[in-house]
CSV table of C-alpha atoms and ligand atoms in Angstrom, one decimal:
chain,number,residue,atom,x,y,z
A,1,MET,CA,57.7,209.3,57.9
A,2,SER,CA,60.8,208.3,59.8
A,3,LYS,CA,62.4,210.6,62.3
A,4,ARG,CA,65.5,212.4,61.1
A,5,ARG,CA,68.8,211.7,62.8
A,6,ARG,CA,70.0,214.7,64.7
A,7,ILE,CA,73.7,215.2,64.2
A,8,TYR,CA,74.3,218.2,66.3
A,9,GLU,CA,72.3,220.8,68.3
A,10,GLY,CA,73.8,224.2,68.9
A,11,LYS,CA,72.5,227.4,70.5
A,12,ALA,CA,70.6,228.7,67.5
A,13,LYS,CA,70.7,225.8,65.0
A,14,ILE,CA,70.2,222.1,64.7
A,15,LEU,CA,71.9,219.9,62.1
A,16,TYR,CA,70.1,216.8,60.8
A,17,GLU,CA,71.3,214.1,58.6
A,18,GLY,CA,70.6,215.1,54.9
A,19,PRO,CA,68.8,213.1,52.2
A,20,GLU,CA,72.1,212.1,50.6
A,21,PRO,CA,75.5,211.2,51.9
A,22,GLY,CA,77.6,214.4,52.3
A,23,THR,CA,74.6,216.6,52.9
A,24,LEU,CA,73.0,217.9,56.1
A,25,VAL,CA,69.9,219.9,56.9
A,26,GLN,CA,70.6,223.1,58.8
A,27,HIS,CA,67.5,224.1,60.9
A,28,PHE,CA,67.3,227.7,62.3
A,29,LYS,CA,65.7,227.9,65.8
A,30,ASP,CA,64.1,230.9,67.4
A,31,ASP,CA,66.5,230.7,70.3
A,32,ALA,CA,68.7,233.7,71.1
A,33,THR,CA,71.7,233.3,73.4
A,34,ALA,CA,74.4,235.6,74.4
A,35,PHE,CA,77.4,235.6,76.8
A,36,ASN,CA,78.0,231.9,76.0
A,37,ALA,CA,74.4,231.0,76.6
A,38,LYS,CA,74.2,232.6,80.1
A,39,LYS,CA,71.4,234.7,78.6
A,40,HIS,CA,68.7,232.8,76.7
A,41,GLU,CA,65.3,233.7,75.2
A,42,VAL,CA,63.0,232.4,72.5
A,43,ILE,CA,62.2,235.1,70.0
A,44,ASP,CA,59.4,234.2,67.7
A,45,GLY,CA,60.3,234.6,64.0
A,46,LYS,CA,64.1,235.0,64.4
A,47,GLY,CA,64.9,231.6,62.8
A,48,VAL,CA,62.8,232.2,59.8
A,49,LEU,CA,64.5,235.5,59.1
A,50,ASN,CA,68.0,234.2,59.7
A,51,ASN,CA,67.4,231.3,57.4
A,52,ARG,CA,66.4,233.7,54.6
A,53,ILE,CA,69.0,236.4,55.2
A,54,SER,CA,71.8,233.8,55.5
A,55,GLU,CA,70.6,232.1,52.3
A,56,TYR,CA,70.6,235.5,50.5
A,57,LEU,CA,74.1,236.4,51.6
A,58,PHE,CA,75.6,232.9,50.8
A,59,VAL,CA,74.0,232.9,47.4
A,60,ARG,CA,75.4,236.4,46.6
A,61,LEU,CA,78.8,235.4,48.0
A,62,GLY,CA,78.7,232.3,45.8
A,63,GLU,CA,78.1,234.5,42.8
A,64,ILE,CA,81.5,236.3,43.4
A,65,GLY,CA,83.3,233.0,43.7
A,66,ILE,CA,83.3,232.2,47.4
A,67,TYR,CA,82.7,228.5,47.9
A,68,THR,CA,79.9,228.0,50.5
A,69,HIS,CA,78.2,225.0,52.1
A,70,PHE,CA,74.8,226.2,51.0
A,71,ILE,CA,72.9,224.0,48.5
A,72,LYS,CA,69.3,225.2,48.7
A,73,ARG,CA,66.6,226.4,51.0
A,74,LEU,CA,64.2,223.6,51.9
A,75,ASN,CA,61.5,225.5,53.8
A,76,MET,CA,61.0,228.5,56.1
A,77,ARG,CA,63.5,227.3,58.7
A,78,GLU,CA,65.7,224.8,56.9
A,79,GLN,CA,68.4,224.7,54.3
A,80,LEU,CA,70.2,221.8,52.6
A,81,ILE,CA,74.0,222.2,53.1
A,82,ARG,CA,77.1,220.3,52.3
A,83,GLU,CA,78.7,218.3,55.1
A,84,LEU,CA,82.1,219.7,56.0
A,85,GLU,CA,84.8,219.1,58.5
A,86,ILE,CA,84.4,222.2,60.6
A,87,ILE,CA,87.6,224.1,61.5
A,88,PRO,CA,87.2,225.1,65.2
A,89,ILE,CA,88.0,228.8,64.7
A,90,GLU,CA,85.7,231.8,64.5
A,91,VAL,CA,87.0,234.4,62.2
A,92,VAL,CA,85.9,237.9,63.1
A,93,VAL,CA,86.4,240.9,60.8
A,94,ARG,CA,86.0,244.4,62.2
A,95,ASN,CA,85.6,247.8,60.4
A,96,ILE,CA,84.4,249.9,63.3
A,97,ALA,CA,85.1,249.4,67.1
A,98,ALA,CA,82.3,247.8,69.0
A,99,GLY,CA,81.7,244.9,71.4
A,100,SER,CA,84.8,243.1,72.7
A,101,ILE,CA,87.4,245.2,70.9
A,102,ALA,CA,86.0,248.4,72.2
A,103,LYS,CA,86.2,247.0,75.8
A,104,ARG,CA,89.5,245.3,75.4
A,105,LEU,CA,91.4,248.2,73.9
A,106,GLY,CA,89.4,251.0,75.5
A,107,LEU,CA,88.0,252.4,72.2
A,108,GLU,CA,84.8,254.3,72.0
A,109,GLU,CA,82.1,252.3,70.2
A,110,GLY,CA,81.7,253.7,66.7
A,111,THR,CA,85.3,254.6,66.2
A,112,PRO,CA,86.4,253.6,62.7
A,113,LEU,CA,89.4,251.3,62.7
A,114,PRO,CA,92.6,252.3,60.8
A,115,ARG,CA,91.9,249.3,58.6
A,116,SER,CA,89.8,246.2,58.6
A,117,ILE,CA,91.1,243.9,61.4
A,118,VAL,CA,90.9,240.1,61.4
A,119,GLU,CA,90.7,238.2,64.7
A,120,PHE,CA,90.6,234.5,65.5
A,121,TYR,CA,88.7,232.8,68.4
A,122,PHE,CA,89.0,229.2,69.4
A,123,LYS,CA,85.5,227.6,69.3
A,124,GLU,CA,85.3,226.0,72.8
A,125,ASP,CA,82.3,226.8,74.9
A,126,LYS,CA,84.0,225.6,78.1
A,127,LEU,CA,86.6,228.3,77.7
A,128,ASP,CA,84.2,231.0,76.5
A,129,ASP,CA,85.7,231.0,73.0
A,130,PRO,CA,89.1,232.6,73.8
A,131,MET,CA,90.8,234.9,71.3
A,132,VAL,CA,93.9,233.1,69.8
A,133,SER,CA,96.7,234.1,67.5
A,134,GLU,CA,97.8,232.5,64.3
A,135,GLU,CA,100.7,230.9,66.2
A,136,HIS,CA,98.2,229.1,68.5
A,137,ILE,CA,96.1,227.9,65.6
A,138,THR,CA,99.0,226.4,63.6
A,139,ALA,CA,101.0,225.2,66.7
A,140,PHE,CA,98.0,223.2,68.0
A,141,GLY,CA,97.1,222.1,64.5
A,142,TRP,CA,93.6,223.5,64.4
A,143,ALA,CA,94.4,224.7,60.9
A,144,GLN,CA,97.4,224.5,58.7
A,145,PRO,CA,99.2,227.7,57.7
A,146,PRO,CA,97.9,227.7,54.1
A,147,GLU,CA,94.4,227.0,55.4
A,148,LEU,CA,94.6,230.0,57.7
A,149,ASP,CA,95.9,232.2,54.9
A,150,GLU,CA,92.9,231.1,52.8
A,151,MET,CA,90.4,231.7,55.6
A,152,THR,CA,91.9,235.2,56.2
A,153,ALA,CA,91.8,236.0,52.5
A,154,MET,CA,88.2,234.7,52.2
A,155,ALA,CA,87.1,236.6,55.3
A,156,LEU,CA,88.5,239.9,53.9
A,157,ARG,CA,86.9,239.3,50.5
A,158,ILE,CA,83.5,238.6,52.3
A,159,ASN,CA,84.0,241.8,54.2
A,160,ASP,CA,84.6,243.9,51.1
A,161,TYR,CA,81.7,242.5,49.3
A,162,MET,CA,79.2,242.6,52.2
A,163,SER,CA,80.4,246.1,53.2
A,164,GLY,CA,79.3,247.3,49.7
A,165,LEU,CA,76.2,245.3,49.7
A,166,PHE,CA,75.0,246.7,53.0
A,167,MET,CA,76.1,250.2,52.3
A,168,GLY,CA,73.9,250.1,49.2
A,169,VAL,CA,70.9,249.7,51.5
A,170,GLY,CA,71.9,252.2,54.1
A,171,ILE,CA,73.6,249.8,56.6
A,172,ARG,CA,77.1,250.0,57.9
A,173,LEU,CA,78.8,246.6,58.4
A,174,VAL,CA,80.5,247.2,61.7
A,175,ASP,CA,81.9,243.6,62.2
A,176,PHE,CA,80.9,240.0,61.7
A,177,LYS,CA,81.9,236.4,62.4
A,178,VAL,CA,82.4,233.6,59.9
A,179,GLU,CA,83.3,229.9,60.2
A,180,PHE,CA,84.9,227.7,57.6
A,181,GLY,CA,85.2,223.9,57.0
A,182,ARG,CA,87.1,221.5,54.8
A,183,LEU,CA,85.5,219.8,51.8
A,184,LEU,CA,87.4,216.9,50.2
A,185,GLU,CA,87.1,217.4,46.4
A,186,ASN,CA,88.9,214.6,44.4
A,187,ASP,CA,92.3,214.8,46.0
A,188,MET,CA,92.1,218.4,47.1
A,189,ILE,CA,90.9,219.9,50.3
A,190,ARG,CA,88.9,223.0,49.7
A,191,ILE,CA,88.2,225.7,52.4
A,192,VAL,CA,84.5,226.4,52.3
A,193,LEU,CA,82.4,229.1,54.1
A,194,ALA,CA,80.1,227.4,56.6
A,195,ASP,CA,77.5,228.1,59.4
A,196,GLU,CA,75.5,231.3,58.7
A,197,ILE,CA,75.8,235.0,58.2
A,198,SER,CA,72.9,236.8,59.7
A,199,PRO,CA,72.1,239.7,62.1
A,200,ASP,CA,73.0,237.1,64.8
A,201,SER,CA,76.6,237.1,63.6
A,202,CYS,CA,77.1,240.6,62.3
A,203,ARG,CA,76.8,244.1,63.7
A,204,LEU,CA,74.7,246.2,61.4
A,205,TRP,CA,74.0,249.9,62.0
A,206,ASP,CA,71.7,252.2,60.1
A,207,VAL,CA,73.9,254.7,58.2
A,208,GLU,CA,71.7,257.7,59.1
A,209,THR,CA,70.6,257.0,62.6
A,210,ASP,CA,73.2,254.4,63.9
A,211,ASP,CA,70.2,252.3,64.9
A,212,LYS,CA,71.3,248.7,65.7
A,213,LEU,CA,69.8,246.2,63.4
A,214,ASP,CA,71.4,243.1,64.9
A,215,LYS,CA,71.7,240.8,67.9
A,216,ASP,CA,73.0,243.6,70.2
A,217,ARG,CA,69.3,244.5,70.6
A,218,PHE,CA,69.1,241.2,72.5
A,219,ARG,CA,72.5,241.3,74.2
A,220,ARG,CA,71.7,244.8,75.5
A,221,ASP,CA,68.0,244.4,76.2
A,222,MET,CA,66.9,247.0,73.7
A,223,GLY,CA,63.9,245.0,72.4
A,224,GLY,CA,62.6,245.1,68.8
A,225,LEU,CA,64.9,242.4,67.6
A,226,VAL,CA,62.5,240.8,65.1
A,227,ASP,CA,61.5,244.2,63.7
A,228,ALA,CA,65.2,245.0,63.2
A,229,TYR,CA,65.9,241.7,61.4
A,230,LYS,CA,62.8,242.2,59.3
A,231,GLU,CA,64.1,245.7,58.4
A,232,VAL,CA,67.4,244.1,57.2
A,233,ALA,CA,65.5,241.5,55.1
A,234,ARG,CA,63.2,244.3,53.7
A,235,ARG,CA,66.2,246.4,52.7
A,236,LEU,CA,67.9,243.5,51.0
A,237,GLY,CA,64.7,243.0,49.1
A,238,ILE,CA,63.8,239.6,50.5
A,239,LEU,CA,60.8,240.4,52.6
A,240,LEU,CA,57.5,241.1,50.8
A,241,GLU,CA,56.4,244.7,51.7
A,242,GLY,CA,52.9,245.8,52.4
A,243,ASP,CA,51.8,242.3,53.2
A,244,PRO,CA,49.2,242.6,55.9
A,245,SER,CA,49.9,239.1,57.2
A,246,SER,CA,53.6,239.8,57.7
A,247,ASP,CA,53.0,241.7,60.9
A,248,LYS,CA,50.4,239.2,62.3
A,249,SER,CA,51.7,235.8,61.5
A,250,GLY,CA,55.4,236.4,61.3
A,251,PRO,CA,57.3,237.4,58.2
A,252,ARG,CA,55.9,236.4,54.9
A,253,LEU,CA,58.9,235.6,52.7
A,254,VAL,CA,59.3,235.6,49.0
A,255,SER,CA,61.6,233.4,47.1
A,256,SER,CA,64.1,234.7,44.6
A,257,ASN,CA,65.0,231.3,43.2
A,258,GLU,CA,62.1,228.9,43.4
A,259,ASP,CA,63.3,225.3,43.0
B,1,UDP,N1,80.1,236.9,67.1
B,1,UDP,C1,79.4,235.8,66.8
B,1,UDP,N2,79.5,234.7,67.7
B,1,UDP,C2,80.3,234.7,68.7
B,1,UDP,C3,81.0,235.8,69.0
B,1,UDP,C4,80.9,236.9,68.2
B,1,UDP,O1,78.6,235.7,65.9
B,1,UDP,O2,80.4,233.7,69.4
B,1,UDP,C5,80.0,238.1,66.2
B,1,UDP,C6,79.2,239.2,66.9
B,1,UDP,O3,77.9,239.2,66.6
B,1,UDP,C7,79.9,240.5,66.3
B,1,UDP,C8,81.3,240.0,66.0
B,1,UDP,O4,81.3,238.6,66.0
B,1,UDP,O5,79.3,240.8,65.1
B,1,UDP,C9,82.3,240.5,67.0
B,1,UDP,O6,81.9,240.1,68.3
B,1,UDP,P1,82.7,240.6,69.6
B,1,UDP,O7,84.0,240.0,69.6
B,1,UDP,O8,82.6,242.1,69.7
B,1,UDP,O9,81.9,239.8,70.8
B,1,UDP,P2,80.6,240.2,71.6
B,1,UDP,O10,81.0,241.5,72.4
B,1,UDP,O11,79.6,240.5,70.6
B,1,UDP,O12,80.4,239.0,72.4
């Protein structure tokens, strides 16, 4: 077996060359980082859960007409994806004040926002991903105005769909981050949802108790991160319940679409 070519290694994922041109393999690591990697830990089982949760959300979003890079899950930690030209912007959608907006604007965490708010951050580790405006994005050419409109519309549609999906299982979608890329299709450039959507990139609070079921458990040293991610997977119906092995040897996952 030949060694796969590593295209890129990030904080929580590795991208390998895919089996065919235009494809990549996205590998989910167990590494957790926060505050631009100043805080780092390996959390056994996180990658497996994020692979499965992100697959589930991308497939559901695909069903409502959101184009995504996801092709299929390959194994517990890896998925086959379409290779895109990544747009260096993180799009954050917020429904409830938490994290940086709470700090920046002096809002109490948990305050519902007057409406869903979209923010943009420039993906540049050296600068700690600064918040930028649409003016910055178009002036510096990181994305063209129509691309930015499309990303914003897609992010809001993703927010509407996921808010309902999570509310149905007793979870409030407080905020989340998404990334997009460009895919050349014939002569057209299509904006496609990329990266991942998982409890690493969302804030998810239990509706009844306000329990945090997301990466804030790590950021704020609360412990119980894997159990919280497992709970999200269980509620979404993608973790086999009552499996005695699931507590001992990491999560046992079931497939909804065997290929
Ligand atoms: N987020 C992310 N990656 C980042 C920054 C933020 O996935 O590099 C997510 C984060 O998990 C949260 C949302 O985007 O769901 C808003 O994050 P915020 O701006 O509050 O930053 P934080 O205080 O979490 O660093």
